[in-house]
Amino acid sequence: MNTPFLFFKETGIVEESCWPYSSGSGKVEYCRFSCKNGARWKTYKIKAFRTFPGMVMIKQELFQNGPMNTGFDVYSDFMNYKVIFIFFTFF
C-alpha cells in the first residue's frame, strides 16, 4: 500500500487540470511529462508519510492532525464484481 505514497514523495503529482483522471475502464494511461491542457508541468510532493497499525492510533491521528488519506489493495478480479457488500464496524 506504500507504493502510491512513495510516488508522491519521490516523483510528485500534478494538478487534476493538468492530467485529469481517466482510468474508468481499468486501463492505465502511459506516463506523461506534459499537461493535457497545455499548462506548465509542475509537480507537488509530500515530505513524509506513515502507516498506522491499529484503529486506536488512526483515531488518535485523526483527532490530533485532522484528515488523512486511506486506500485498499485491489486484486486482478476486482473489475469482475457486480455487487460489493460493505460492512461497517463503529468504534
Short mmCIF file of N, CA and C in Angstrom, two decimals:
data_model
loop_
_atom_site.label_atom_id
_atom_site.label_comp_id
_atom_site.label_asym_id
_atom_site.label_seq_id
_atom_site.Cartn_x
_atom_site.Cartn_y
_atom_site.Cartn_z
N MET A 1 0.81 -1.20 0.00
CA MET A 1 0.00 0.00 0.00
C MET A 1 0.86 1.26 0.00
N ASN A 2 2.14 1.14 0.27
CA ASN A 2 3.00 2.32 0.31
C ASN A 2 3.38 2.86 -1.06
N THR A 3 3.20 2.07 -2.12
CA THR A 3 3.66 2.46 -3.45
C THR A 3 3.16 3.82 -3.91
N PRO A 4 1.86 4.13 -3.80
CA PRO A 4 1.43 5.46 -4.25
C PRO A 4 2.06 6.59 -3.44
N PHE A 5 2.22 6.38 -2.15
CA PHE A 5 2.78 7.44 -1.31
C PHE A 5 4.27 7.62 -1.57
N LEU A 6 4.98 6.54 -1.90
CA LEU A 6 6.37 6.67 -2.31
C LEU A 6 6.47 7.48 -3.60
N PHE A 7 5.54 7.24 -4.52
CA PHE A 7 5.50 8.00 -5.77
C PHE A 7 5.25 9.48 -5.48
N PHE A 8 4.30 9.79 -4.59
CA PHE A 8 4.02 11.19 -4.24
C PHE A 8 5.24 11.86 -3.63
N LYS A 9 6.01 11.11 -2.86
CA LYS A 9 7.20 11.66 -2.19
C LYS A 9 8.37 11.83 -3.15
N GLU A 10 8.63 10.83 -3.97
CA GLU A 10 9.84 10.84 -4.81
C GLU A 10 9.63 11.53 -6.17
N THR A 11 8.48 11.33 -6.79
CA THR A 11 8.22 11.86 -8.13
C THR A 11 7.32 13.08 -8.08
N GLY A 12 6.29 13.00 -7.27
CA GLY A 12 5.32 14.08 -7.17
C GLY A 12 4.15 13.87 -8.12
N ILE A 13 3.12 14.66 -7.93
CA ILE A 13 1.94 14.60 -8.78
C ILE A 13 1.61 15.99 -9.29
N VAL A 14 0.82 16.05 -10.34
CA VAL A 14 0.40 17.32 -10.92
C VAL A 14 -1.06 17.59 -10.57
N GLU A 15 -1.52 18.78 -10.87
CA GLU A 15 -2.91 19.14 -10.60
C GLU A 15 -3.84 18.37 -11.53
N GLU A 16 -5.06 18.16 -11.06
CA GLU A 16 -6.08 17.45 -11.85
C GLU A 16 -6.31 18.11 -13.20
N SER A 17 -6.26 19.43 -13.25
CA SER A 17 -6.49 20.14 -14.52
C SER A 17 -5.37 19.87 -15.53
N CYS A 18 -4.18 19.55 -15.06
CA CYS A 18 -3.05 19.24 -15.93
C CYS A 18 -3.17 17.84 -16.52
N TRP A 19 -3.56 16.88 -15.70
CA TRP A 19 -3.65 15.49 -16.15
C TRP A 19 -4.88 14.85 -15.51
N PRO A 20 -6.06 15.02 -16.09
CA PRO A 20 -7.30 14.51 -15.50
C PRO A 20 -7.31 12.99 -15.37
N TYR A 21 -7.92 12.50 -14.33
CA TYR A 21 -8.08 11.06 -14.12
C TYR A 21 -8.99 10.51 -15.22
N SER A 22 -8.60 9.36 -15.82
CA SER A 22 -9.41 8.83 -16.92
C SER A 22 -9.42 7.30 -16.97
N SER A 23 -9.08 6.63 -15.89
CA SER A 23 -8.89 5.18 -15.93
C SER A 23 -10.17 4.36 -15.90
N GLY A 24 -11.33 4.90 -15.77
CA GLY A 24 -12.58 4.19 -15.59
C GLY A 24 -12.69 2.77 -16.09
N SER A 25 -12.04 2.39 -17.19
CA SER A 25 -12.14 1.05 -17.75
C SER A 25 -11.12 0.08 -17.15
N GLY A 26 -10.27 0.55 -16.26
CA GLY A 26 -9.26 -0.30 -15.66
C GLY A 26 -7.93 -0.29 -16.41
N LYS A 27 -7.85 0.45 -17.51
CA LYS A 27 -6.61 0.57 -18.26
C LYS A 27 -5.87 1.82 -17.82
N VAL A 28 -4.59 1.69 -17.64
CA VAL A 28 -3.77 2.81 -17.16
C VAL A 28 -3.10 3.48 -18.34
N GLU A 29 -3.24 4.79 -18.42
CA GLU A 29 -2.62 5.57 -19.49
C GLU A 29 -1.11 5.63 -19.27
N TYR A 30 -0.36 5.75 -20.34
CA TYR A 30 1.09 5.86 -20.24
C TYR A 30 1.49 7.13 -19.48
N CYS A 31 2.68 7.12 -18.91
CA CYS A 31 3.16 8.28 -18.15
C CYS A 31 3.42 9.46 -19.08
N ARG A 32 3.06 10.62 -18.62
CA ARG A 32 3.24 11.85 -19.40
C ARG A 32 4.19 12.79 -18.66
N PHE A 33 4.76 13.72 -19.39
CA PHE A 33 5.56 14.77 -18.77
C PHE A 33 5.20 16.13 -19.34
N SER A 34 3.96 16.21 -19.89
CA SER A 34 3.43 17.48 -20.34
C SER A 34 1.93 17.48 -20.03
N CYS A 35 1.40 18.65 -19.72
CA CYS A 35 -0.01 18.75 -19.35
C CYS A 35 -0.91 18.60 -20.57
N LYS A 36 -2.04 17.94 -20.39
CA LYS A 36 -3.01 17.79 -21.47
C LYS A 36 -3.62 19.13 -21.87
N ASN A 37 -3.70 20.05 -20.89
CA ASN A 37 -4.33 21.35 -21.16
C ASN A 37 -3.32 22.41 -21.61
N GLY A 38 -2.06 22.03 -21.82
CA GLY A 38 -1.04 22.96 -22.28
C GLY A 38 -0.39 23.78 -21.18
N ALA A 39 -0.81 23.61 -19.94
CA ALA A 39 -0.23 24.37 -18.82
C ALA A 39 1.18 23.86 -18.51
N ARG A 40 1.89 24.61 -17.70
CA ARG A 40 3.24 24.23 -17.30
C ARG A 40 3.19 22.99 -16.41
N TRP A 41 4.09 22.05 -16.61
CA TRP A 41 4.19 20.81 -15.84
C TRP A 41 4.82 21.14 -14.49
N LYS A 42 4.03 21.13 -13.43
CA LYS A 42 4.53 21.43 -12.08
C LYS A 42 4.10 20.31 -11.15
N THR A 43 5.06 19.69 -10.48
CA THR A 43 4.75 18.59 -9.58
C THR A 43 4.71 19.07 -8.13
N TYR A 44 3.89 18.38 -7.35
CA TYR A 44 3.76 18.63 -5.92
C TYR A 44 4.15 17.35 -5.21
N LYS A 45 4.99 17.47 -4.20
CA LYS A 45 5.48 16.29 -3.47
C LYS A 45 5.08 16.37 -2.00
N ILE A 46 5.04 15.21 -1.37
CA ILE A 46 4.84 15.16 0.08
C ILE A 46 6.20 14.99 0.73
N LYS A 47 6.34 15.47 1.95
CA LYS A 47 7.61 15.35 2.66
C LYS A 47 7.78 13.98 3.30
N ALA A 48 6.69 13.44 3.80
CA ALA A 48 6.76 12.16 4.52
C ALA A 48 5.38 11.54 4.58
N PHE A 49 5.34 10.27 4.93
CA PHE A 49 4.08 9.58 5.19
C PHE A 49 4.37 8.46 6.17
N ARG A 50 3.32 7.95 6.78
CA ARG A 50 3.49 6.81 7.68
C ARG A 50 2.21 6.00 7.74
N THR A 51 2.33 4.80 8.22
CA THR A 51 1.17 3.93 8.36
C THR A 51 0.85 3.76 9.84
N PHE A 52 -0.39 3.40 10.11
CA PHE A 52 -0.85 3.24 11.49
C PHE A 52 -1.34 1.82 11.67
N PRO A 53 -0.81 1.10 12.65
CA PRO A 53 -1.10 -0.32 12.79
C PRO A 53 -2.44 -0.68 13.42
N GLY A 54 -3.20 0.25 13.89
CA GLY A 54 -4.46 -0.12 14.52
C GLY A 54 -5.43 1.03 14.62
N MET A 55 -6.67 0.69 14.93
CA MET A 55 -7.75 1.66 14.99
C MET A 55 -7.49 2.75 16.03
N VAL A 56 -6.93 2.41 17.16
CA VAL A 56 -6.67 3.40 18.22
C VAL A 56 -5.71 4.47 17.71
N MET A 57 -4.64 4.05 17.03
CA MET A 57 -3.68 5.02 16.51
C MET A 57 -4.28 5.86 15.38
N ILE A 58 -5.13 5.26 14.55
CA ILE A 58 -5.79 6.00 13.49
C ILE A 58 -6.69 7.07 14.09
N LYS A 59 -7.48 6.71 15.08
CA LYS A 59 -8.37 7.68 15.73
C LYS A 59 -7.57 8.81 16.38
N GLN A 60 -6.47 8.47 17.04
CA GLN A 60 -5.63 9.48 17.68
C GLN A 60 -5.05 10.43 16.65
N GLU A 61 -4.57 9.91 15.54
CA GLU A 61 -4.01 10.74 14.47
C GLU A 61 -5.06 11.67 13.88
N LEU A 62 -6.26 11.16 13.64
CA LEU A 62 -7.34 11.99 13.12
C LEU A 62 -7.70 13.10 14.09
N PHE A 63 -7.76 12.78 15.37
CA PHE A 63 -8.10 13.77 16.39
C PHE A 63 -7.04 14.86 16.47
N GLN A 64 -5.75 14.47 16.43
CA GLN A 64 -4.66 15.44 16.60
C GLN A 64 -4.34 16.22 15.33
N ASN A 65 -4.42 15.57 14.16
CA ASN A 65 -3.93 16.21 12.94
C ASN A 65 -4.95 16.33 11.81
N GLY A 66 -6.17 15.89 12.04
CA GLY A 66 -7.19 16.07 11.02
C GLY A 66 -7.19 15.01 9.93
N PRO A 67 -7.73 15.34 8.75
CA PRO A 67 -7.95 14.37 7.68
C PRO A 67 -6.68 13.62 7.26
N MET A 68 -6.90 12.40 6.74
CA MET A 68 -5.78 11.59 6.26
C MET A 68 -6.21 10.86 4.99
N ASN A 69 -5.24 10.43 4.22
CA ASN A 69 -5.51 9.62 3.03
C ASN A 69 -5.57 8.16 3.44
N THR A 70 -6.42 7.41 2.77
CA THR A 70 -6.50 5.98 3.01
C THR A 70 -6.59 5.26 1.67
N GLY A 71 -6.49 3.97 1.70
CA GLY A 71 -6.61 3.19 0.48
C GLY A 71 -6.81 1.73 0.80
N PHE A 72 -6.94 0.93 -0.22
CA PHE A 72 -7.07 -0.50 -0.03
C PHE A 72 -6.48 -1.21 -1.25
N ASP A 73 -6.01 -2.41 -1.04
CA ASP A 73 -5.44 -3.19 -2.13
C ASP A 73 -6.56 -3.75 -3.00
N VAL A 74 -6.37 -3.70 -4.31
CA VAL A 74 -7.33 -4.24 -5.26
C VAL A 74 -6.64 -5.38 -6.02
N TYR A 75 -7.33 -6.50 -6.13
CA TYR A 75 -6.77 -7.67 -6.82
C TYR A 75 -7.29 -7.73 -8.26
N SER A 76 -6.69 -8.56 -9.07
CA SER A 76 -6.98 -8.60 -10.51
C SER A 76 -8.44 -8.88 -10.83
N ASP A 77 -9.17 -9.55 -9.96
CA ASP A 77 -10.58 -9.85 -10.24
C ASP A 77 -11.53 -8.73 -9.81
N PHE A 78 -11.02 -7.63 -9.32
CA PHE A 78 -11.86 -6.54 -8.81
C PHE A 78 -12.86 -6.03 -9.84
N MET A 79 -12.43 -5.86 -11.09
CA MET A 79 -13.30 -5.32 -12.13
C MET A 79 -14.43 -6.28 -12.51
N ASN A 80 -14.36 -7.54 -12.07
CA ASN A 80 -15.40 -8.53 -12.38
C ASN A 80 -16.59 -8.47 -11.43
N TYR A 81 -16.44 -7.79 -10.31
CA TYR A 81 -17.51 -7.73 -9.32
C TYR A 81 -18.67 -6.88 -9.81
N LYS A 82 -19.89 -7.36 -9.60
CA LYS A 82 -21.10 -6.62 -9.95
C LYS A 82 -21.70 -5.96 -8.71
N VAL A 83 -21.57 -6.61 -7.55
CA VAL A 83 -22.11 -6.11 -6.29
C VAL A 83 -21.02 -6.24 -5.23
N ILE A 84 -20.91 -5.22 -4.41
CA ILE A 84 -19.93 -5.26 -3.33
C ILE A 84 -20.67 -5.00 -2.03
N PHE A 85 -20.48 -5.87 -1.06
CA PHE A 85 -21.09 -5.68 0.25
C PHE A 85 -20.07 -5.01 1.17
N ILE A 86 -20.50 -3.98 1.85
CA ILE A 86 -19.63 -3.26 2.77
C ILE A 86 -20.22 -3.39 4.16
N PHE A 87 -19.41 -3.83 5.09
CA PHE A 87 -19.85 -3.97 6.48
C PHE A 87 -19.10 -2.93 7.31
N PHE A 88 -19.84 -2.16 8.07
CA PHE A 88 -19.25 -1.13 8.91
C PHE A 88 -19.17 -1.60 10.35
N THR A 89 -18.07 -1.30 10.99
CA THR A 89 -17.92 -1.54 12.42
C THR A 89 -17.70 -0.18 13.07
N PHE A 90 -18.62 0.23 13.88
CA PHE A 90 -18.49 1.53 14.52
C PHE A 90 -17.71 1.40 15.81
N PHE A 91 -16.83 2.35 16.05
CA PHE A 91 -15.97 2.30 17.23
C PHE A 91 -16.42 3.29 18.27
#
